[in-house]
mmCIF file of C-alpha atoms in Angstrom:
data_model
loop_
_atom_site.group_PDB
_atom_site.id
_atom_site.type_symbol
_atom_site.label_atom_id
_atom_site.label_comp_id
_atom_site.label_asym_id
_atom_site.label_seq_id
_atom_site.Cartn_x
_atom_site.Cartn_y
_atom_site.Cartn_z
ATOM 1 C CA MET F 1 37.241 70.491 54.280
ATOM 2 C CA LYS F 2 35.479 73.581 55.627
ATOM 3 C CA LYS F 3 36.843 72.778 59.081
ATOM 4 C CA ARG F 4 40.393 72.567 57.728
ATOM 5 C CA LEU F 5 40.013 75.898 55.921
ATOM 6 C CA LEU F 6 38.702 77.486 59.111
ATOM 7 C CA VAL F 7 41.683 76.189 61.134
ATOM 8 C CA LEU F 8 44.074 77.452 58.450
ATOM 9 C CA PHE F 9 42.406 80.877 58.428
ATOM 10 C CA VAL F 10 42.549 81.160 62.227
ATOM 11 C CA SER F 11 46.229 80.099 62.210
ATOM 12 C CA MET F 12 47.008 82.796 59.663
ATOM 13 C CA LEU F 13 45.271 85.395 61.813
ATOM 14 C CA VAL F 14 47.296 84.317 64.858
ATOM 15 C CA LEU F 15 50.574 84.445 62.924
ATOM 16 C CA TRP F 16 49.674 87.857 61.518
ATOM 17 C CA GLY F 17 48.881 89.094 65.025
ATOM 18 C CA LEU F 18 52.172 87.801 66.441
ATOM 19 C CA SER F 19 54.062 89.378 63.557
ATOM 20 C CA ALA F 20 52.367 92.716 64.154
ATOM 21 C CA CYS F 21 53.133 92.565 67.880
ATOM 22 C CA GLY F 22 56.753 91.637 67.185
ATOM 23 C CA SER F 23 57.125 94.517 64.760
ATOM 24 C CA GLY F 24 55.704 96.931 67.312
ATOM 25 C CA GLU F 25 58.097 95.729 70.075
ATOM 26 C CA GLU F 26 61.139 96.115 67.825
ATOM 27 C CA SER F 27 60.142 99.650 66.908
ATOM 28 C CA GLY F 28 59.538 100.499 70.556
ATOM 29 C CA GLY F 29 62.904 98.975 71.480
ATOM 30 C CA GLU F 30 64.665 101.185 68.990
ATOM 31 C CA ALA F 31 62.958 104.272 70.340
ATOM 32 C CA SER F 32 63.633 103.509 74.010
ATOM 33 C CA GLY F 33 67.114 102.157 73.334
ATOM 34 C CA GLU F 34 68.499 105.384 71.868
ATOM 35 C CA ASP F 35 69.743 106.497 75.290
ATOM 36 C CA GLY F 36 67.200 105.530 77.964
ATOM 37 C CA ASP F 37 68.296 101.906 78.265
ATOM 38 C CA LEU F 38 72.008 102.726 78.294
ATOM 39 C CA LYS F 39 74.038 102.497 81.486
ATOM 40 C CA ILE F 40 77.584 103.540 82.404
ATOM 41 C CA GLY F 41 79.439 101.585 85.097
ATOM 42 C CA ILE F 42 81.984 103.637 87.056
ATOM 43 C CA SER F 43 84.585 101.963 89.285
ATOM 44 C CA LEU F 44 86.761 104.280 91.394
ATOM 45 C CA PRO F 45 88.958 104.001 94.488
ATOM 46 C CA SER F 46 87.669 105.280 97.809
ATOM 47 C CA ALA F 47 88.293 108.930 98.680
ATOM 48 C CA THR F 48 91.446 108.343 100.693
ATOM 49 C CA HIS F 49 92.756 111.838 99.947
ATOM 50 C CA GLY F 50 91.552 115.162 98.598
ATOM 51 C CA TRP F 51 92.444 114.627 94.939
ATOM 52 C CA MET F 52 90.512 111.366 94.786
ATOM 53 C CA GLY F 53 87.594 112.915 96.653
ATOM 54 C CA ALA F 54 87.456 115.724 94.093
ATOM 55 C CA LEU F 55 87.676 113.214 91.229
ATOM 56 C CA ILE F 56 84.783 111.159 92.647
ATOM 57 C CA ASP F 57 82.724 114.329 93.011
ATOM 58 C CA ASN F 58 83.443 115.333 89.404
ATOM 59 C CA ALA F 59 82.571 111.861 88.112
ATOM 60 C CA GLU F 60 79.244 111.870 89.951
ATOM 61 C CA LYS F 61 78.329 115.355 88.722
ATOM 62 C CA GLN F 62 79.195 114.593 85.098
ATOM 63 C CA ALA F 63 77.291 111.288 85.161
ATOM 64 C CA GLN F 64 74.272 113.010 86.698
ATOM 65 C CA GLU F 65 74.355 115.722 84.032
ATOM 66 C CA LEU F 66 74.398 113.093 81.290
ATOM 67 C CA LYS F 67 71.500 111.290 82.931
ATOM 68 C CA GLU F 68 69.425 114.455 83.050
ATOM 69 C CA GLU F 69 70.344 115.641 79.550
ATOM 70 C CA GLN F 70 70.524 112.355 77.620
ATOM 71 C CA GLY F 71 68.769 109.798 79.808
ATOM 72 C CA ILE F 72 71.889 107.652 80.168
ATOM 73 C CA ASP F 73 71.851 105.909 83.547
ATOM 74 C CA TYR F 74 74.922 105.104 85.633
ATOM 75 C CA VAL F 75 76.042 103.065 88.621
ATOM 76 C CA MET F 76 79.105 104.062 90.644
ATOM 77 C CA THR F 77 81.229 101.946 92.979
ATOM 78 C CA ASN F 78 84.142 102.798 95.273
ATOM 79 C CA ALA F 79 86.729 100.388 96.641
ATOM 80 C CA ALA F 80 89.441 100.632 99.292
ATOM 81 C CA ASP F 81 91.625 97.847 97.870
ATOM 82 C CA PRO F 82 92.319 96.128 94.518
ATOM 83 C CA ASN F 83 90.417 92.907 95.372
ATOM 84 C CA LYS F 84 87.263 94.842 96.185
ATOM 85 C CA GLN F 85 87.627 96.899 93.007
ATOM 86 C CA ALA F 86 88.065 93.773 90.874
ATOM 87 C CA ASN F 87 84.873 92.357 92.412
ATOM 88 C CA ASP F 88 83.091 95.649 91.751
ATOM 89 C CA VAL F 89 84.053 95.537 88.072
ATOM 90 C CA GLU F 90 82.935 91.916 87.724
ATOM 91 C CA ASP F 91 79.601 92.939 89.253
ATOM 92 C CA LEU F 92 79.289 95.743 86.696
ATOM 93 C CA ILE F 93 79.918 93.179 83.955
ATOM 94 C CA SER F 94 77.146 90.960 85.374
ATOM 95 C CA GLN F 95 74.795 93.969 85.362
ATOM 96 C CA GLU F 96 75.417 94.190 81.593
ATOM 97 C CA VAL F 97 76.409 97.849 81.627
ATOM 98 C CA ASP F 98 77.164 99.296 78.196
ATOM 99 C CA VAL F 99 80.548 100.784 79.092
ATOM 100 C CA ILE F 100 82.849 100.884 82.119
ATOM 101 C CA VAL F 101 84.968 103.754 83.434
ATOM 102 C CA MET F 102 87.712 102.609 85.808
ATOM 103 C CA LEU F 103 90.502 104.281 87.758
ATOM 104 C CA PRO F 104 92.617 101.295 88.838
ATOM 105 C CA ILE F 105 93.867 101.352 92.428
ATOM 106 C CA GLU F 106 96.919 99.428 91.214
ATOM 107 C CA SER F 107 97.878 98.926 87.579
ATOM 108 C CA ALA F 108 99.052 95.304 87.774
ATOM 109 C CA ALA F 109 96.341 94.077 90.139
ATOM 110 C CA LEU F 110 93.473 95.432 88.015
ATOM 111 C CA SER F 111 94.840 94.431 84.604
ATOM 112 C CA PRO F 112 93.228 90.940 84.661
ATOM 113 C CA VAL F 113 89.730 92.254 85.345
ATOM 114 C CA GLY F 114 90.291 94.903 82.692
ATOM 115 C CA GLN F 115 90.935 92.057 80.258
ATOM 116 C CA LYS F 116 87.659 90.434 81.367
ATOM 117 C CA VAL F 117 85.840 93.648 80.451
ATOM 118 C CA LYS F 118 87.435 93.603 77.002
ATOM 119 C CA ASP F 119 86.668 89.887 76.532
ATOM 120 C CA GLU F 120 83.006 90.594 77.274
ATOM 121 C CA GLY F 121 82.992 93.164 74.465
ATOM 122 C CA ILE F 122 82.367 96.080 76.822
ATOM 123 C CA PRO F 123 84.193 99.337 76.014
ATOM 124 C CA LEU F 124 86.576 100.349 78.823
ATOM 125 C CA VAL F 125 87.681 103.901 79.629
ATOM 126 C CA ILE F 126 90.693 104.021 81.952
ATOM 127 C CA VAL F 127 91.384 107.158 84.002
ATOM 128 C CA ASP F 128 94.698 108.288 85.519
ATOM 129 C CA ARG F 129 96.500 104.966 86.168
ATOM 130 C CA GLU F 130 96.994 102.738 83.151
ATOM 131 C CA LEU F 131 96.664 98.967 82.987
ATOM 132 C CA GLU F 132 99.526 96.673 82.016
ATOM 133 C CA ASN F 133 97.695 95.329 78.965
ATOM 134 C CA ASP F 134 95.726 96.701 76.008
ATOM 135 C CA ALA F 135 92.265 96.202 77.524
ATOM 136 C CA ALA F 136 91.409 99.914 77.510
ATOM 137 C CA THR F 137 89.405 101.360 74.649
ATOM 138 C CA VAL F 138 90.396 104.891 75.695
ATOM 139 C CA VAL F 139 92.861 106.171 78.329
ATOM 140 C CA VAL F 140 92.369 109.622 79.880
ATOM 141 C CA LYS F 141 95.256 110.841 82.021
ATOM 142 C CA GLY F 142 97.499 113.718 82.944
ATOM 143 C CA ASP F 143 100.990 114.006 81.542
ATOM 144 C CA ASN F 144 102.705 111.970 84.254
ATOM 145 C CA GLU F 145 106.055 111.727 82.508
ATOM 146 C CA GLY F 146 105.846 115.447 81.804
ATOM 147 C CA ILE F 147 105.365 116.118 85.519
ATOM 148 C CA GLY F 148 108.598 114.251 86.276
ATOM 149 C CA VAL F 149 110.546 115.850 83.440
ATOM 150 C CA ASN F 150 109.369 119.371 84.292
ATOM 151 C CA ALA F 151 110.151 118.823 87.966
ATOM 152 C CA GLY F 152 113.620 117.563 87.101
ATOM 153 C CA LYS F 153 114.320 120.619 84.963
ATOM 154 C CA TYR F 154 113.098 122.847 87.787
ATOM 155 C CA PHE F 155 115.472 121.133 90.240
ATOM 156 C CA ILE F 156 118.456 121.533 87.912
ATOM 157 C CA GLU F 157 117.702 125.213 87.443
ATOM 158 C CA GLN F 158 117.041 126.020 91.098
ATOM 159 C CA LEU F 159 119.968 123.992 92.466
ATOM 160 C CA ASN F 160 122.386 125.128 89.748
ATOM 161 C CA GLY F 161 123.190 121.480 89.059
ATOM 162 C CA THR F 162 124.383 120.647 92.593
ATOM 163 C CA GLY F 163 122.517 119.287 95.604
ATOM 164 C CA LYS F 164 121.158 116.419 97.680
ATOM 165 C CA VAL F 165 117.586 115.519 96.766
ATOM 166 C CA VAL F 166 114.853 113.375 98.331
ATOM 167 C CA GLU F 167 112.075 111.783 96.231
ATOM 168 C CA ILE F 168 108.687 110.866 97.733
ATOM 169 C CA THR F 169 106.863 108.522 95.340
ATOM 170 C CA GLY F 170 103.358 107.091 95.097
ATOM 171 C CA PRO F 171 102.328 103.424 95.424
ATOM 172 C CA PRO F 172 103.012 100.920 92.604
ATOM 173 C CA SER F 173 101.185 102.174 89.501
ATOM 174 C CA SER F 174 101.771 103.624 86.050
ATOM 175 C CA VAL F 175 101.464 107.122 87.551
ATOM 176 C CA THR F 176 104.308 106.501 90.002
ATOM 177 C CA ASN F 177 106.511 104.836 87.393
ATOM 178 C CA GLN F 178 106.016 107.541 84.775
ATOM 179 C CA ARG F 179 106.559 110.471 87.139
ATOM 180 C CA GLY F 180 109.651 108.798 88.561
ATOM 181 C CA SER F 181 111.126 107.900 85.170
ATOM 182 C CA GLY F 182 110.477 111.412 83.872
ATOM 183 C CA PHE F 183 112.322 112.891 86.857
ATOM 184 C CA GLN F 184 115.249 110.507 86.333
ATOM 185 C CA GLU F 185 115.318 111.274 82.620
ATOM 186 C CA ALA F 186 115.636 115.001 83.287
ATOM 187 C CA MET F 187 118.416 114.347 85.806
ATOM 188 C CA GLU F 188 120.555 112.245 83.451
ATOM 189 C CA GLY F 189 124.024 113.710 83.149
ATOM 190 C CA GLU F 190 123.580 115.922 86.236
ATOM 191 C CA GLU F 191 126.307 114.295 88.306
ATOM 192 C CA GLY F 192 126.198 117.082 90.864
ATOM 193 C CA ILE F 193 122.650 116.254 91.947
ATOM 194 C CA GLU F 194 122.307 113.148 94.116
ATOM 195 C CA VAL F 195 119.010 111.473 95.024
ATOM 196 C CA ILE F 196 119.895 110.364 98.558
ATOM 197 C CA ALA F 197 116.515 108.782 99.405
ATOM 198 C CA SER F 198 113.407 107.613 97.531
ATOM 199 C CA GLN F 199 110.449 106.442 99.621
ATOM 200 C CA ASN F 200 106.784 105.589 99.009
ATOM 201 C CA GLY F 201 104.455 108.196 100.524
ATOM 202 C CA ASP F 202 101.319 106.376 99.276
ATOM 203 C CA PHE F 203 99.822 109.609 97.833
ATOM 204 C CA SER F 204 98.923 110.443 101.429
ATOM 205 C CA LYS F 205 99.744 113.436 103.633
ATOM 206 C CA GLU F 206 99.874 111.254 106.755
ATOM 207 C CA ALA F 207 102.088 108.552 105.228
ATOM 208 C CA SER F 208 104.437 111.151 103.728
ATOM 209 C CA LEU F 209 104.713 112.941 107.054
ATOM 210 C CA GLU F 210 105.900 109.730 108.705
ATOM 211 C CA VAL F 211 108.239 108.795 105.843
ATOM 212 C CA MET F 212 109.801 112.265 105.784
ATOM 213 C CA GLN F 213 110.301 112.252 109.549
ATOM 214 C CA ASN F 214 112.436 109.128 109.177
ATOM 215 C CA ILE F 215 114.365 110.583 106.243
ATOM 216 C CA LEU F 216 115.103 113.776 108.167
ATOM 217 C CA GLN F 217 116.537 111.744 111.012
ATOM 218 C CA ALA F 218 118.726 109.738 108.632
ATOM 219 C CA HIS F 219 120.099 112.696 106.621
ATOM 220 C CA SER F 220 121.542 115.853 108.142
ATOM 221 C CA GLN F 221 121.741 117.681 104.815
ATOM 222 C CA ILE F 222 118.917 117.842 102.258
ATOM 223 C CA ASP F 223 118.656 120.564 99.632
ATOM 224 C CA ALA F 224 115.258 119.867 98.075
ATOM 225 C CA VAL F 225 112.371 117.378 97.993
ATOM 226 C CA PHE F 226 110.522 116.156 94.902
ATOM 227 C CA THR F 227 107.110 114.729 95.737
ATOM 228 C CA GLN F 228 104.857 113.096 93.163
ATOM 229 C CA ASP F 229 101.680 114.501 94.705
ATOM 230 C CA ASP F 230 100.566 117.745 96.379
ATOM 231 C CA GLU F 231 99.172 116.094 99.486
ATOM 232 C CA MET F 232 102.462 114.280 99.938
ATOM 233 C CA ALA F 233 104.163 117.676 99.594
ATOM 234 C CA LEU F 234 102.007 118.956 102.459
ATOM 235 C CA GLY F 235 103.019 115.989 104.621
ATOM 236 C CA VAL F 236 106.680 116.635 103.820
ATOM 237 C CA LEU F 237 106.230 120.318 104.635
ATOM 238 C CA GLN F 238 104.760 119.467 108.039
ATOM 239 C CA ALA F 239 107.653 117.106 108.841
ATOM 240 C CA ILE F 240 110.223 119.747 107.916
ATOM 241 C CA ASN F 241 108.487 122.435 109.971
ATOM 242 C CA GLU F 242 108.142 120.162 113.007
ATOM 243 C CA ALA F 243 111.835 119.230 112.777
ATOM 244 C CA ASP F 244 112.748 122.916 112.450
ATOM 245 C CA ARG F 245 115.041 122.132 109.516
ATOM 246 C CA GLU F 246 116.425 125.129 107.643
ATOM 247 C CA ASP F 247 118.679 123.357 105.131
ATOM 248 C CA ILE F 248 115.877 122.457 102.693
ATOM 249 C CA GLN F 249 115.473 125.092 99.992
ATOM 250 C CA PHE F 250 112.233 123.986 98.367
ATOM 251 C CA ILE F 251 109.608 121.272 97.837
ATOM 252 C CA THR F 252 107.715 120.497 94.627
ATOM 253 C CA GLY F 253 104.428 118.638 94.210
ATOM 254 C CA ALA F 254 101.881 117.650 91.581
ATOM 255 C CA GLY F 255 98.131 118.039 91.341
ATOM 256 C CA GLY F 256 97.002 121.602 91.907
ATOM 257 C CA ASN F 257 95.920 121.475 95.559
ATOM 258 C CA LYS F 258 94.414 124.681 96.953
ATOM 259 C CA THR F 259 96.486 124.524 100.157
ATOM 260 C CA VAL F 260 99.662 124.149 98.096
ATOM 261 C CA PHE F 261 98.675 127.208 96.070
ATOM 262 C CA GLU F 262 98.154 129.123 99.319
ATOM 263 C CA ASN F 263 101.623 128.120 100.534
ATOM 264 C CA MET F 264 103.064 129.478 97.297
ATOM 265 C CA LYS F 265 101.161 132.726 97.606
ATOM 266 C CA GLU F 266 102.633 133.125 101.096
ATOM 267 C CA ASP F 267 106.143 132.452 99.709
ATOM 268 C CA GLY F 268 106.315 129.168 101.620
ATOM 269 C CA LEU F 269 108.616 126.212 101.121
ATOM 270 C CA ILE F 270 106.529 124.617 98.350
ATOM 271 C CA LYS F 271 107.842 126.521 95.345
ATOM 272 C CA ALA F 272 106.332 124.642 92.397
ATOM 273 C CA THR F 273 103.644 122.156 91.466
ATOM 274 C CA PHE F 274 102.470 120.683 88.179
ATOM 275 C CA LEU F 275 98.800 120.525 87.245
ATOM 276 C CA TYR F 276 97.030 117.175 87.305
ATOM 277 C CA SER F 277 93.395 118.118 87.603
ATOM 278 C CA PRO F 278 90.781 115.681 88.987
ATOM 279 C CA THR F 279 88.357 117.154 86.429
ATOM 280 C CA MET F 280 89.932 114.798 83.858
ATOM 281 C CA VAL F 281 87.310 112.225 84.889
ATOM 282 C CA ARG F 282 84.591 114.437 83.365
ATOM 283 C CA ASP F 283 86.182 113.844 79.957
ATOM 284 C CA ALA F 284 86.295 110.105 80.697
ATOM 285 C CA VAL F 285 82.591 109.922 81.589
ATOM 286 C CA THR F 286 81.615 111.946 78.507
ATOM 287 C CA ILE F 287 83.695 109.658 76.281
ATOM 288 C CA ALA F 288 82.055 106.652 77.967
ATOM 289 C CA ALA F 289 78.610 108.008 77.108
ATOM 290 C CA ASP F 290 79.599 108.316 73.450
ATOM 291 C CA LEU F 291 80.962 104.764 73.443
ATOM 292 C CA ALA F 292 77.744 103.481 75.041
ATOM 293 C CA LYS F 293 75.832 105.024 72.136
ATOM 294 C CA GLY F 294 78.015 103.102 69.703
ATOM 295 C CA GLU F 295 80.188 106.009 68.602
ATOM 296 C CA GLU F 296 83.838 105.431 67.741
ATOM 297 C CA PRO F 297 86.353 107.283 69.942
ATOM 298 C CA GLU F 298 88.178 110.180 68.298
ATOM 299 C CA GLU F 299 91.434 109.018 69.915
ATOM 300 C CA GLY F 300 92.612 106.214 72.153
ATOM 301 C CA LEU F 301 94.728 108.417 74.418
ATOM 302 C CA VAL F 302 93.761 111.768 75.950
ATOM 303 C CA VAL F 303 96.604 113.501 77.830
ATOM 304 C CA LYS F 304 96.167 116.628 79.960
ATOM 305 C CA GLU F 305 99.101 119.057 80.029
ATOM 306 C CA ALA F 306 101.403 119.180 83.082
ATOM 307 C CA THR F 307 101.447 122.971 83.450
ATOM 308 C CA GLN F 308 104.020 124.329 85.916
ATOM 309 C CA VAL F 309 102.618 126.565 88.656
ATOM 310 C CA THR F 310 104.827 128.801 90.803
ATOM 311 C CA LYS F 311 104.308 132.000 92.779
ATOM 312 C CA ASP F 312 104.572 133.919 89.507
ATOM 313 C CA ASN F 313 101.403 132.421 87.979
ATOM 314 C CA VAL F 314 99.548 130.835 90.916
ATOM 315 C CA ASP F 315 96.817 133.496 90.907
ATOM 316 C CA GLN F 316 95.685 132.191 87.487
ATOM 317 C CA TYR F 317 94.877 128.774 88.976
ATOM 318 C CA TYR F 318 93.944 129.450 92.592
ATOM 319 C CA ASN F 319 90.251 129.060 93.463
ATOM 320 C CA GLU F 320 89.347 129.589 97.096
ATOM 321 C CA ASP F 321 86.092 127.665 96.600
ATOM 322 C CA SER F 322 87.836 124.566 95.224
ATOM 323 C CA LYS F 323 87.206 121.275 97.073
ATOM 324 C CA TYR F 324 90.749 120.176 96.312
#
């Protein structure tokens, strides 16, 4: 009997000890899990042009600031093609990150992996180019349709409703579609303005240079060129200068590139651009940190204004130290 009582007493001590240890671990987990154990996964395209390079730089700086100030860790990946980016995102899922920030290289191609993120219960913040499903928790973007609409209105005003126009688009994505549809919307009813060519410049100065060279050879009269991106505008400008064409009255872009601003200041051929700042990713990373901490987003869609910049107001936006 005494032996049984002794065994029972020892068992109770062991159970009490385990309970005390378990209680201590839970308390410690709560303390360390406030921010220190949280991690943001960031999936971005490679820096194939200046705007993307500036966006990557802003994402890294904002994530680093959050790490230093709040102890929230992060892991960043860059991909040159949609397959690599999809693999990157799946790897972030396997690492059990608390939230993912993604700028899809292509909207359609990255929509399935975006759905995987949602299915895993991980909040997803999409930047710039939207997915083709509802996987995103929050979308942060510039006013792409507004860029197209504002550009269209500018063309109508500057051409007095008559002219032959070339459009240089981006690759297949929500950005390209929205800027293009906005431009077309503004042009509706303007029968005197004809879009004689629309080609993909791949958001690249080099690709746009080549595309515009071919268009210049095919068309002897062009009044103006609408490009969906500032670096494409610079490629178009180079093609026009090399061809020594004097028929083209103006070029427009989008983004807020420093070199484009300088061309405006010098009264060059690029007469207008529409802001689409790469700093938008800072908002996305900050929102991701809040989501990682379990906070509800204030809104599901954050849209940055497509402010028009011309020679008249370029000094307000020009920064000679800008990386973009």
